[in-house]
Short mmCIF file of C-alpha atoms in Angstrom, two decimals:
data_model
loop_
_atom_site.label_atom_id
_atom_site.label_comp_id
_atom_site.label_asym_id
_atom_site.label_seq_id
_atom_site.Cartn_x
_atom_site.Cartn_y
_atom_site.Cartn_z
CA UNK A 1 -1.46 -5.09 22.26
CA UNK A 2 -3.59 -2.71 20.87
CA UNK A 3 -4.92 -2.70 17.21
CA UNK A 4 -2.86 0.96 16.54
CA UNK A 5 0.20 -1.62 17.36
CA UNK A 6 -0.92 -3.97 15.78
CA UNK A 7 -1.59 -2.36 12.51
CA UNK A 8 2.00 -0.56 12.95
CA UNK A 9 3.57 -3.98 12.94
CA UNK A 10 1.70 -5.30 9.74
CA UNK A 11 2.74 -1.71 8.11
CA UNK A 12 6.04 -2.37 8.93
CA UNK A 13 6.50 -6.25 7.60
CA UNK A 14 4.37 -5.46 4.71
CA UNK A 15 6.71 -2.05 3.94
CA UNK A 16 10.23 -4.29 4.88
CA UNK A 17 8.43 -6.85 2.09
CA UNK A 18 8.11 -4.49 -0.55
CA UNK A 19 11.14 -2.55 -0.05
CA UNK A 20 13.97 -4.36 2.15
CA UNK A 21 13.58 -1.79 4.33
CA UNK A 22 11.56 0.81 6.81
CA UNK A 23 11.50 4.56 7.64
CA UNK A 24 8.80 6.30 9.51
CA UNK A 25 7.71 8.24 6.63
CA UNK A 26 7.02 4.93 4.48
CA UNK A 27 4.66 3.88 7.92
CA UNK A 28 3.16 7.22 7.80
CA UNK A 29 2.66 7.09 4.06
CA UNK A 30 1.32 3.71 4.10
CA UNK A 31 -0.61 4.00 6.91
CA UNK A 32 -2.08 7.52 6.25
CA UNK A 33 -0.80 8.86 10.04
CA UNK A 34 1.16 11.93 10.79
CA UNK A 35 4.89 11.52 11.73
CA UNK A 36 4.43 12.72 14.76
CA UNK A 37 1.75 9.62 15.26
CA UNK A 38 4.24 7.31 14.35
CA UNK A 39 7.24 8.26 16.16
CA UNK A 40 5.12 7.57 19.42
CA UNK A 41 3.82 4.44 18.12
CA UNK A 42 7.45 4.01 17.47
CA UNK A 43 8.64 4.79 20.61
CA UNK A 44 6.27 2.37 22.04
CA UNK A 45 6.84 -0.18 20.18
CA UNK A 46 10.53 -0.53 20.62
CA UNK A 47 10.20 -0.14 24.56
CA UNK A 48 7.80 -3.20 24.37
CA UNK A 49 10.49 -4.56 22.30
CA UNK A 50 8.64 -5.34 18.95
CA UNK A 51 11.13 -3.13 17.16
CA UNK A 52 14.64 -1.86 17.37
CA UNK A 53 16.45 1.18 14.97
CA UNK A 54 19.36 0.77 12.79
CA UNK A 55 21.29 3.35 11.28
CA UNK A 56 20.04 5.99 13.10
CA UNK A 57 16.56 6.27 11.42
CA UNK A 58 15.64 2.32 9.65
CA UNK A 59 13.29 0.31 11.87
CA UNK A 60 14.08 -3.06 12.02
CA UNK A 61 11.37 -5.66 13.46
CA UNK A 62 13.18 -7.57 16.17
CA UNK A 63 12.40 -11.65 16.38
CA UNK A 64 9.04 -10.74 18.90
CA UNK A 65 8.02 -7.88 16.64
CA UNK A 66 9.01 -9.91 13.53
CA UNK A 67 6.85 -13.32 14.95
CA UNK A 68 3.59 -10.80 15.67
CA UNK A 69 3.46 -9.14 12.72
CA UNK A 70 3.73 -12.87 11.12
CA UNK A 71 1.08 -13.35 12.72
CA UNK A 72 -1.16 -10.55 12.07
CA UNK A 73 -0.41 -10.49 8.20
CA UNK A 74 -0.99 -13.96 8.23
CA UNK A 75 -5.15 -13.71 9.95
CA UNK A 76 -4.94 -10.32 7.30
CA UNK A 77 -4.31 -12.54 4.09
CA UNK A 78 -6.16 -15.49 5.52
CA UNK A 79 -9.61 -13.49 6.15
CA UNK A 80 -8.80 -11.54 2.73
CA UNK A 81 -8.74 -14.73 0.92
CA UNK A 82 -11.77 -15.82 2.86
CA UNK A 83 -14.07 -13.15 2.18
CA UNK A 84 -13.25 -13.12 -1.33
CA UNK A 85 -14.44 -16.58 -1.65
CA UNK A 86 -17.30 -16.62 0.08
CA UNK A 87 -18.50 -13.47 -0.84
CA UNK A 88 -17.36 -12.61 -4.74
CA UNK A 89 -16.65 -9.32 -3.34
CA UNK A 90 -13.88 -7.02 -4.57
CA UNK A 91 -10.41 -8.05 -3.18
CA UNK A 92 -10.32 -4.29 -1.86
CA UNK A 93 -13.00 -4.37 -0.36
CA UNK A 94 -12.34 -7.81 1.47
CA UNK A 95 -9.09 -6.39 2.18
CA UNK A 96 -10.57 -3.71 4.23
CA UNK A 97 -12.96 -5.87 6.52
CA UNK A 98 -10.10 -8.45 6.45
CA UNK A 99 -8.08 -5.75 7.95
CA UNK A 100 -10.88 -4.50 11.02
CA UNK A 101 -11.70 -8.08 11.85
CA UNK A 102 -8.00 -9.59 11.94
CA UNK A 103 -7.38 -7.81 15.52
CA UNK A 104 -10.29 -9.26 17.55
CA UNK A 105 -11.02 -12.58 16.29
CA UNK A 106 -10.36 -15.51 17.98
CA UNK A 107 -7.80 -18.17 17.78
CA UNK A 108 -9.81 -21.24 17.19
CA UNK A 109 -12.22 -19.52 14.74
CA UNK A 110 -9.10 -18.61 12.61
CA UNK A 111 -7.87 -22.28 13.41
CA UNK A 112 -11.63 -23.36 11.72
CA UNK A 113 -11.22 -20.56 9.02
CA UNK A 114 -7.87 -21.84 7.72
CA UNK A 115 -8.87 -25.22 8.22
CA UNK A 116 -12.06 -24.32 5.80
CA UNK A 117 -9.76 -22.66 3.23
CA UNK A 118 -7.15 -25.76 3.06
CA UNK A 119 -10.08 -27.05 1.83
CA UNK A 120 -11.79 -25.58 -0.32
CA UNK A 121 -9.10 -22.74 -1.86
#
């Protein structure tokens, strides 16, 4: 998946968080996109079966799209958190490189990042 997906899924968990529920205009809001940007995104995503509509315009994350956006939120907080400690920085502005590095780190460096932070958070 690309990191466009990938940040539509996070928008989408973090906007069905805050508010029970999910319209493209909320993901374009949040994300700062057109809504012409996100109905494609949209379109892709359900075809690749991360998401699925109900009630004609509410986008509902199905159990794949729901377990990968998890995921992603999860390496989002995780490096957030991270950052922060390590460098006393701003939680916005750990936040932000939290949010570029999240898609193309690997798995066993987050494994020794979260292993880190058990510790010493």
């Amino acid at each position: 998946m690309y990191e466009s997906g990938e940040d539509y899924l996070e928008a989408i968990l973090r906007l069905q968080l805050e508010n029970g529920f999910v319209r493209s205009i909320d993901v374009a809001n949040k994300l700062g996109v057109s809504r012409p940007s996100v109905s494609r995104a949209m379109g892709i995503l359900e075809k690749d079966g991360y998401i699925e509509f109900v009630l004609g315009n509410t986008i509902k994350l199905t159990e794949k799209g729901q377990s990968k956006a998890e995921d992603i939120y999860g390496r989002h907080k995780l490096l957030t958190k991270f950052f922060e400690k390590i460098t006393g920085l701003p939680e916005d502005q750990c936040e932000e490189n939290a949010c570029r590095v999240e898609h193309d780190i690997d798995s066993d460096v987050v494994a020794g990042i979260t292993k880190w932070v058990n510790e010493n958070c």
